[in-house]
Each structure stands twice: as C-alpha cells, then as structure tokens.
Coordinates of C-alpha atoms and ligand atoms in Angstrom, one line a residue:
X97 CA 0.0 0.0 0.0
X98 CA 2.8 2.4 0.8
X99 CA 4.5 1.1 -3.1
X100 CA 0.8 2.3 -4.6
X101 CA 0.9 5.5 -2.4
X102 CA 4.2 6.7 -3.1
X103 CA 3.4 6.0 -7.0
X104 CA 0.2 8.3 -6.7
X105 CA 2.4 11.2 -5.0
X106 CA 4.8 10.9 -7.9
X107 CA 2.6 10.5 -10.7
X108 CA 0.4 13.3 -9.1
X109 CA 3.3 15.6 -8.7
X110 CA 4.7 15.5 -12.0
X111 CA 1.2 15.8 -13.7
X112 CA 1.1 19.2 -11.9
X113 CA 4.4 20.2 -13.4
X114 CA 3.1 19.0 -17.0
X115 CA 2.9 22.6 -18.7
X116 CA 2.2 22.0 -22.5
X117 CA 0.1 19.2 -24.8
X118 CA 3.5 17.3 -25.4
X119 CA 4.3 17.3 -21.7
X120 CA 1.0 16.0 -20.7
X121 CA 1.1 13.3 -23.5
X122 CA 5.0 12.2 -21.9
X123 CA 3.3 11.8 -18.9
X124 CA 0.5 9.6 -20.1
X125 CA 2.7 7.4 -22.0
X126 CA 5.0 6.8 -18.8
X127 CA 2.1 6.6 -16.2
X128 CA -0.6 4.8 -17.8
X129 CA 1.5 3.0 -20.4
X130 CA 1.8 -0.7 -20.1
X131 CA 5.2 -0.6 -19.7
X132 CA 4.8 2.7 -17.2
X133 CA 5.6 1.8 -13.4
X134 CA 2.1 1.6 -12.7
X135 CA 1.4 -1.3 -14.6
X136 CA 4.7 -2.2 -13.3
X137 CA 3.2 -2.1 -10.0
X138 CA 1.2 -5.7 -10.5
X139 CA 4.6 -7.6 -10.6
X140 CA 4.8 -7.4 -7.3
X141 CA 1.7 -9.7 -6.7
X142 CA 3.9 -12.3 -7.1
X143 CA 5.6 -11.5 -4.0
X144 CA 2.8 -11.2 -1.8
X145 CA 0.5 -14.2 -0.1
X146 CA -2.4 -15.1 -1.5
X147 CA -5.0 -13.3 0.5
X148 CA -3.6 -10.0 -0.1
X149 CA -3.6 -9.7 -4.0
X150 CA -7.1 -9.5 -4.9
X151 CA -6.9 -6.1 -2.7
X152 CA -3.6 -5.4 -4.1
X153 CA -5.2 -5.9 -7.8
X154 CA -7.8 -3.9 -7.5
X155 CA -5.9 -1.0 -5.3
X156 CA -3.2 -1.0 -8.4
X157 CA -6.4 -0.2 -10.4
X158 CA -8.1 2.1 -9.3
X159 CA -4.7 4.1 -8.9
X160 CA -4.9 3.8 -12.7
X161 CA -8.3 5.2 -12.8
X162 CA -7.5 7.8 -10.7
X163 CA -4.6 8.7 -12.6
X164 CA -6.6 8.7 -15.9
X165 CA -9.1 10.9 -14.6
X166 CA -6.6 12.9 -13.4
X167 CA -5.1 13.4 -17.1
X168 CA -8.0 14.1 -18.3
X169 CA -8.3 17.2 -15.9
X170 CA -5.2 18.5 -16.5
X171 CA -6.0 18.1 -20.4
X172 CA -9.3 20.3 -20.3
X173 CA -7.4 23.1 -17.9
X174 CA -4.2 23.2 -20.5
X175 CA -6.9 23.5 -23.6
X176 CA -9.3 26.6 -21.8
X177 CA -6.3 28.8 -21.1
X178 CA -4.5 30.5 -23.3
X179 CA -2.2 28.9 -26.3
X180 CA 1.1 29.9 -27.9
X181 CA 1.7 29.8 -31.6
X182 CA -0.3 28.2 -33.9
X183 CA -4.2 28.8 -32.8
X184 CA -4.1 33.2 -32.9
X185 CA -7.4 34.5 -32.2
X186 CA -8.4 35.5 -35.9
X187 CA -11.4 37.3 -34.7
X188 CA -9.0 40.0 -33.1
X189 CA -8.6 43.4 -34.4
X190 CA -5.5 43.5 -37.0
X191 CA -2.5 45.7 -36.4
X192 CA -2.5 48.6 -39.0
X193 CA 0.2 48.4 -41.5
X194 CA 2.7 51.3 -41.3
X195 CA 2.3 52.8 -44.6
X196 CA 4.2 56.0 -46.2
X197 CA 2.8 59.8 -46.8
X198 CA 3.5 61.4 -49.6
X199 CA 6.4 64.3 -49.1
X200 CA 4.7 68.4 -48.3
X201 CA 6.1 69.7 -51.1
X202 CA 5.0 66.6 -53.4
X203 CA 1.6 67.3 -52.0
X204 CA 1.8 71.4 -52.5
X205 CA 2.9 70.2 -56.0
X206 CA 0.1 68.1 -56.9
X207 CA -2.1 70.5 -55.9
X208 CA -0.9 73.4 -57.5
X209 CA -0.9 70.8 -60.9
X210 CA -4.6 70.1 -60.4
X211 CA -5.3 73.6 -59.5
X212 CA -3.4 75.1 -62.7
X213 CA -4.6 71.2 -65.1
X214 CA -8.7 72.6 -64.3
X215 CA -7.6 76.2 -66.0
X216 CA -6.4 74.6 -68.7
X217 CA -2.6 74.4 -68.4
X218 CA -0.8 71.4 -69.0
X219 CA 2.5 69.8 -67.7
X220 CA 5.9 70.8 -69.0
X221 CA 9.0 69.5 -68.0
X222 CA 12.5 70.3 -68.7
X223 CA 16.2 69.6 -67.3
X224 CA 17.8 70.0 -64.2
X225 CA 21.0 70.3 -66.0
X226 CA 21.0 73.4 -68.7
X227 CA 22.6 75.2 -71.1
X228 CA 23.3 79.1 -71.5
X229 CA 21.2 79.8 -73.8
X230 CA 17.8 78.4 -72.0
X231 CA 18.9 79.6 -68.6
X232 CA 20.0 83.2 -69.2
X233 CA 20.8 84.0 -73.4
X234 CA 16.7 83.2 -74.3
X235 CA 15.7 84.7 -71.0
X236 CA 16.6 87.9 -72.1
X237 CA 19.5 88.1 -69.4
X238 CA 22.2 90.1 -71.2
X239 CA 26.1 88.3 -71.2
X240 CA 27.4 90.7 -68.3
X241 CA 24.2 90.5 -66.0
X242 CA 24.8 90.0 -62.5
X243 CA 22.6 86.8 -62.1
X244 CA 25.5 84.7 -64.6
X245 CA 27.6 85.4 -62.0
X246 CA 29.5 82.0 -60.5
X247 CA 28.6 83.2 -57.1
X248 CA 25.4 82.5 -57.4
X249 CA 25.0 79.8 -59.9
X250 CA 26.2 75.8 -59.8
X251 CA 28.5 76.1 -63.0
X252 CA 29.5 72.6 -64.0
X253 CA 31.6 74.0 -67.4
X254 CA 31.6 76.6 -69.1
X255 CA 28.4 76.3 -71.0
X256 CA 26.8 73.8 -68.3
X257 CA 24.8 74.7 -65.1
X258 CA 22.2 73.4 -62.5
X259 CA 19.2 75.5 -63.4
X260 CA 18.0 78.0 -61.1
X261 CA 15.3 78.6 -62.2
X262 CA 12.2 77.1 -64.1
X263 CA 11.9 79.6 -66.4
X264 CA 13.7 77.6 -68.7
X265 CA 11.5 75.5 -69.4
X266 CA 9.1 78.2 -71.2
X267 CA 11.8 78.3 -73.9
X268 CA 12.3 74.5 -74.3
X269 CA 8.3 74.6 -74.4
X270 CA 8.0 77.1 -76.8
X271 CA 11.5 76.0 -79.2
X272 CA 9.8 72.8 -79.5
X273 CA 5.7 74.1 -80.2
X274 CA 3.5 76.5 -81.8
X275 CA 1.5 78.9 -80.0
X276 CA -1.2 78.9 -78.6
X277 CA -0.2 77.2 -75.2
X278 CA -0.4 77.0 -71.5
X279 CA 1.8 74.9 -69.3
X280 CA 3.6 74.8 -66.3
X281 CA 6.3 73.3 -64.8
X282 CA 7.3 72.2 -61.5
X283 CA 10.8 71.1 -60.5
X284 CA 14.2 71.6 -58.9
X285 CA 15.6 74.3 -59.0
X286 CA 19.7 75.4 -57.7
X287 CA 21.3 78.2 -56.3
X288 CA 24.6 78.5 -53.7
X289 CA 22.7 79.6 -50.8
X290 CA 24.4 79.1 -47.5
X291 CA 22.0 77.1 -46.3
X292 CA 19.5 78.1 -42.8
X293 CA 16.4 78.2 -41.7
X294 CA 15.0 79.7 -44.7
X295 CA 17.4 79.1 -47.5
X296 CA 18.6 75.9 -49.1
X297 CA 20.6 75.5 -52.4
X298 CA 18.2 73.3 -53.9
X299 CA 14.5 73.9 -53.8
X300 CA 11.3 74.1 -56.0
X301 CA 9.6 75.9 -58.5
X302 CA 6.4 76.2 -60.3
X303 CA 6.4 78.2 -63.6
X304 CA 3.3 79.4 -65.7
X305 CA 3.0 80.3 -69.2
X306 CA 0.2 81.1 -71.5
X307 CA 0.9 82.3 -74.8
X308 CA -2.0 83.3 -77.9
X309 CA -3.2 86.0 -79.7
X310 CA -4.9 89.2 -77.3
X311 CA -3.5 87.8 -74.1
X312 CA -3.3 90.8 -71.4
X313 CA -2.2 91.0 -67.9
X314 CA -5.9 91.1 -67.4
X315 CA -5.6 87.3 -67.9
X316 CA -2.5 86.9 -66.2
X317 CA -4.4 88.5 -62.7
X318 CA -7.4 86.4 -63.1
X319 CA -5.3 83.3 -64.0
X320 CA -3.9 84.1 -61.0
X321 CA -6.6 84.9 -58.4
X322 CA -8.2 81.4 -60.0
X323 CA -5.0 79.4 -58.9
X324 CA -5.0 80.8 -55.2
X325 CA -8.4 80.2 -55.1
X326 CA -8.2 77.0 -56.1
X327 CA -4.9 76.1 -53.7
X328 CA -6.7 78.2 -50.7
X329 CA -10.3 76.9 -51.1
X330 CA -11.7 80.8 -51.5
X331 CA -11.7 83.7 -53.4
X332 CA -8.6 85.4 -51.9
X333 CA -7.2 89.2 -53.0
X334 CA -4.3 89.0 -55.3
X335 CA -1.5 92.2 -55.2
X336 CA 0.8 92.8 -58.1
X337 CA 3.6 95.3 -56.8
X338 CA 6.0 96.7 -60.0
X339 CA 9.4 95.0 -60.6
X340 CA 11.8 94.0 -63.1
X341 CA 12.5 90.8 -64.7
X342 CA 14.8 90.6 -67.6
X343 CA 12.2 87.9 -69.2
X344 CA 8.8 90.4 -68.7
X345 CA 7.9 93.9 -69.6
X346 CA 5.9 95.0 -67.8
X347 CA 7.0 92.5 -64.6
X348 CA 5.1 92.4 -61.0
X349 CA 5.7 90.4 -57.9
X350 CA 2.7 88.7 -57.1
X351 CA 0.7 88.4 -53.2
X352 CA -1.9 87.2 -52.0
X353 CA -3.5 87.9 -49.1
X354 CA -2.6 85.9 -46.3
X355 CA -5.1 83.1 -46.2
X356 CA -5.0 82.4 -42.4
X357 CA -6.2 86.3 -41.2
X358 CA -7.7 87.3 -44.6
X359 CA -5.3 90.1 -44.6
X360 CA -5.6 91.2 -41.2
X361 CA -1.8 90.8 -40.3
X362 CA -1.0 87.3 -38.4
X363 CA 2.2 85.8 -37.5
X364 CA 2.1 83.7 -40.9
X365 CA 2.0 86.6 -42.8
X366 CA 4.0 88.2 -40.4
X367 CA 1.5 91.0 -39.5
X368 CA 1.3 92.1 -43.1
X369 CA -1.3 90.8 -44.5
X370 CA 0.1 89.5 -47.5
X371 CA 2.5 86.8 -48.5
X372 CA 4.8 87.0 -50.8
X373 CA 4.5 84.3 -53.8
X374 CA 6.5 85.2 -56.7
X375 CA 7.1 86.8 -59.8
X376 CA 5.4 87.1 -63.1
X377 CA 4.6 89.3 -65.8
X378 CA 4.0 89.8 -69.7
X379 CA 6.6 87.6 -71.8
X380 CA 9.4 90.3 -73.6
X381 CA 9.0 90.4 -76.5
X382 CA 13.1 89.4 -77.0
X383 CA 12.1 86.5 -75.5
X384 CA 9.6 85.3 -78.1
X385 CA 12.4 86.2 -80.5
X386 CA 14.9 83.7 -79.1
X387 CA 12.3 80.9 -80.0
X388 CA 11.1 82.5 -83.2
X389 CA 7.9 83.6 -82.5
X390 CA 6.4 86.8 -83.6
X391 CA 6.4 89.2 -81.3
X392 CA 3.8 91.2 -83.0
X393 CA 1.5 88.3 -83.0
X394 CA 1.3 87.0 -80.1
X395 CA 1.3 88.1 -76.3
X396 CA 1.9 85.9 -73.6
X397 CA 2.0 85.9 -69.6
X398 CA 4.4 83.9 -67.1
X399 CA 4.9 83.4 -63.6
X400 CA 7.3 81.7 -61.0
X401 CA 6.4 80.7 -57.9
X402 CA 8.3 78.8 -54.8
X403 CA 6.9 76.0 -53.7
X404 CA 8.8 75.2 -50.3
X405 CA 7.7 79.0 -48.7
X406 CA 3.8 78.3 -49.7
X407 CA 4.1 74.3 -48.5
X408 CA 5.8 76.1 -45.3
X409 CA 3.4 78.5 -44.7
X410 CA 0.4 75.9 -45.3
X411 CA 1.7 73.3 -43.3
X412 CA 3.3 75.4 -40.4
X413 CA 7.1 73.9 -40.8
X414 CA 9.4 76.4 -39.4
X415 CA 12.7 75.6 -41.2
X416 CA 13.5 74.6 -44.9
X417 CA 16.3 72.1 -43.9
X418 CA 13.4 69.5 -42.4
X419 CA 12.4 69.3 -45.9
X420 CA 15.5 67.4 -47.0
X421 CA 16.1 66.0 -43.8
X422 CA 14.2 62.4 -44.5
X423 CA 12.9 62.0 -40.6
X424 CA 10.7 60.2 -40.5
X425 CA 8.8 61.7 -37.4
X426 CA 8.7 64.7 -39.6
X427 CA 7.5 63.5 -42.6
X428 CA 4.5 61.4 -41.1
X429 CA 2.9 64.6 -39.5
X430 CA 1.7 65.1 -43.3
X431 CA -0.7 62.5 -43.9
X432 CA -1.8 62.2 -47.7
Ligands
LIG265 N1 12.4 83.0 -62.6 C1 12.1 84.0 -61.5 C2 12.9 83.7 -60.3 O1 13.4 82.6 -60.2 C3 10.7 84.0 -61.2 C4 9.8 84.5 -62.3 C5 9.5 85.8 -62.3 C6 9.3 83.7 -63.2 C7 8.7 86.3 -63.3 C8 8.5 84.2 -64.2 C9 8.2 85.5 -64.3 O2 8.0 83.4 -65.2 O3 7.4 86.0 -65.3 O4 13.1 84.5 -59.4

C-alpha cells in the first residue's frame, strides 16, 4: 500500500508540473503505459500471499483510474487557457500596417498641378542640368548681368549649369511648339545659398505660361486669383507690386492675401497681411524672339512661384532644412 501511495504522490506531482500538450502526453505514455511503473506495480503480486492480492489488484487499479481521470483534468485546464503559436485569435482586431505619406512639397505640387490642369494648363518639363542659352541667353538676361555670375549659380563647365530657375523650361516649351499654349512646370531648381532656416541650395519651383493672340495681364491676374483660389479653397485678394524681370515687360511680384487672417496681419503673414508668392509678368517680346515667334502676334504671360515657402506657410514647418532631412517623425505629420 505504501508502493501504490508513493506512486500516486509521484505521478500526481509531475502531472502538476506538465505545462504543455507534449508534456502532458509524456506523462500519459510513462504513467498509464503498459510498460509505465504503474502497470509495473502488479509484478509485485507475485511476492505477496495469497489473501492479499485481490486487494492489491484492484488497489493498483483504481490508482490507474484515478490517474486517468486525473489526465484528463489537466488536459481540459491546458486547452481553456490560453495557447502559444499556432491557434491566434483571428477574430482579433488586425495591427494597422505602417504605410508612407507622400512628401509636403510633393503634395503642395500636386495641388498646384490640379489647381493650374482645371484652367487649362498642362504639364511641362525640362532639365535640371541646362545650357546658356535656356537659362539666361533666351531669358533675355544680357552676357554681363549679375545673375550669370558663379557666385550665385552651380557652373559645372563653361556652358553647363544646374538651373536656377524654371523659367527655362518656357523656352524649351516654346522652341519645341507653336503657340497657342499654357503649361507649367514644376521642378528643382539650384542656387549656392548658404543654407539656414530659410534658404537651401536646392528647392522648388512652379512656372506658368500662357501664350496666344490678345492675351493681357488682365488674364495673367485672373489666372492668378483662379490658382490661389483653387490652392486656398476661396476667393482670396491678389497684389501685383512693380518690378523688373529681364524675361517680362511690364513685370510684378505677385501676393496674395494671407489666407490664415484674410489680410488682417497674423504671425504667418508676419503682420502684413500678404505673402509674398512670386514673380510674373508679360513675356518680352526678346524672348519670343529667341524661340522665333512673332512678337507682334502673339502676347503671352508667365509666372514663377516657390513652392517650399507656400508648402511652409500651409503646413506650419518652421525651417527649410526638415524638408531634405528624410525624418521620419517629420515626414508622417503630413498624412496624404
Ligand atoms: N524666374 C524667376 C525667379 O526665379 C521667377 C519669375 C519671375 C518667373 C517672373 C516668371 C516670371 O515666369 O514671369 O526669381
């Protein structure tokens, strides 16, 4: 009785200490295995006198059935708690996958494109690297004008430069097609500014131009009060203030007025009430020359516009350099 005891402590014990299906299933094949030391157990009926095995038998088996029912126990409890690997709770809510924005000024860009694609104007591209002739000669900028200069330009040889600007493209537009048109062109643009807060050497551009027979500045203001409505959602007042642009005759820098006080004077606009956007004007008529059209019958507007200070403004980004930057906690404030 004290063999069958012991055995029931043992068996008992270790049961308890099964943790996992394959544990539990070792333990049935040792315990309740016919060649387990239970069954083991009933060799020893040989040694003992007559009288006593029939108790002896039957104390051997109900051991077994206690160990059985035991097992079966410990079975249910492993199968109601939780499992590892293999049997996930499909019905659980899925983890979202982490999935990229699209950069500000990609998203300034496309909106300007579908702002300027509903007037009409369609999308022009050109080279970042350029020639003379399309970044200053056919611009109208004369040999010994200040912006050739190698300060302020990325010369890679004599004749060959990073463009800085996008006006270029209006002459590889217009070298290449016959008025009447309207396209713009976003893209890089490159200048050696040391680079802070609100400078970089490289940054963006959009560039307009319409050319056909009658256009006025008329059309060039109401093209562009139609774009910054468009880009602002509302009708917003447009400023052209007098300048000078080798390219345009007459030329005017363009605001707008600030679209966060509606001219009032907020820290956007820095309490002006206007923000600066970008130049534009009516095409020179040496201009339409260099691409052999005829001054005299046709008119044309064009403007220029940078992209980083408007995505800036909209999207409250203090400094230039996060633009280029690649952070990613940067970049995924501007879902979309
Ligand atoms: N290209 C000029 C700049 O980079 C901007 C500009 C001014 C473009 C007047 C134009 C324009 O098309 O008409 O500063």
């Amino acid at each position: 009785m004290k063999l069958i005891e012991n055995m029931r402590k043992q068996a008992l014990e270790e049961l308890a200490l099964a943790g996992d299906a394959g544990g539990l299933e070792k333990w049935r094949i040792h315990y309740l295995g016919k060649k387990g030391p239970v069954q083991g157990l009933m060799k020893e009926l040989k040694s003992l006198p007559k009288e006593d095995k029939p108790v002896f038998g039957q104390l051997v088996n109900k051991l077994k059935n206690e160990l059985k029912e035991a097992h079966g126990v410990a079975k249910e409890r492993l199968g109601a708690a939780p499992k590892s690997g293999g049997d996930e709770d499909l019905t659980l809510p899925g983890i979202p996958p982490l999935i990229g924005t699209r950069h500000p000024i990609t998203q300034m860009m496309e909106q300007m494109i579908s702002c300027m694609k509903s007037l009409g104007f369609e999308v022009a591209e050109g080279p970042e690297v350029e020639d003379e002739f399309h970044n200053f000669n056919a611009l109208n900028i004369p040999e010994n004008h200040p912006a050739r200069s190698e300060a302020d330009n990325f010369y890679l040889s004599d004749n060959q430069l990073l463009r800085s600007q996008t006006s270029t493209v209006q002459i590889r537009v217009m070298e290449n097609r016959k008025p009447p048109l309207r396209i713009i062109a976003p893209g890089r643009v490159y200048r050696p500014d040391s680079v802070d807060a609100s400078h970089h050497y490289m940054f963006h551009q959009i560039e307009g131009l319409a050319v056909d027979k009658g256009l006025t500045m008329q059309d060039m203001k109401s093209t562009l009060i139609q774009f910054f409505a468009g880009l602002f959602g509302e009708d917003l007042e447009i400023r052209l203030r007098p300048n000078f642009f080798p390219f345009t005759e007459p030329s005017a820098e363009v605001d707008v007025a600030c679209p966060f006080c509606k001219g009032k004077g907020c820290s956007t606009c820095q309490q002006k009430g206007w923000i600066e956007m970008g130049g534009c004007g009516m095409v020179d008529p040496n201009v339409f020359k260099a691409v052999g059209y005829d001054p005299d019958v046709y008119t044309g507007f064009a403007f220029g516009l940078g992209i980083e200070r408007m995505a800036m403004r909209r999207f409250g980004i203090p400094d230039i350099r996060y633009l280029t930057e690649n952070d990613v906690r940067f970049l995924s404030q501007f879902p979309g």
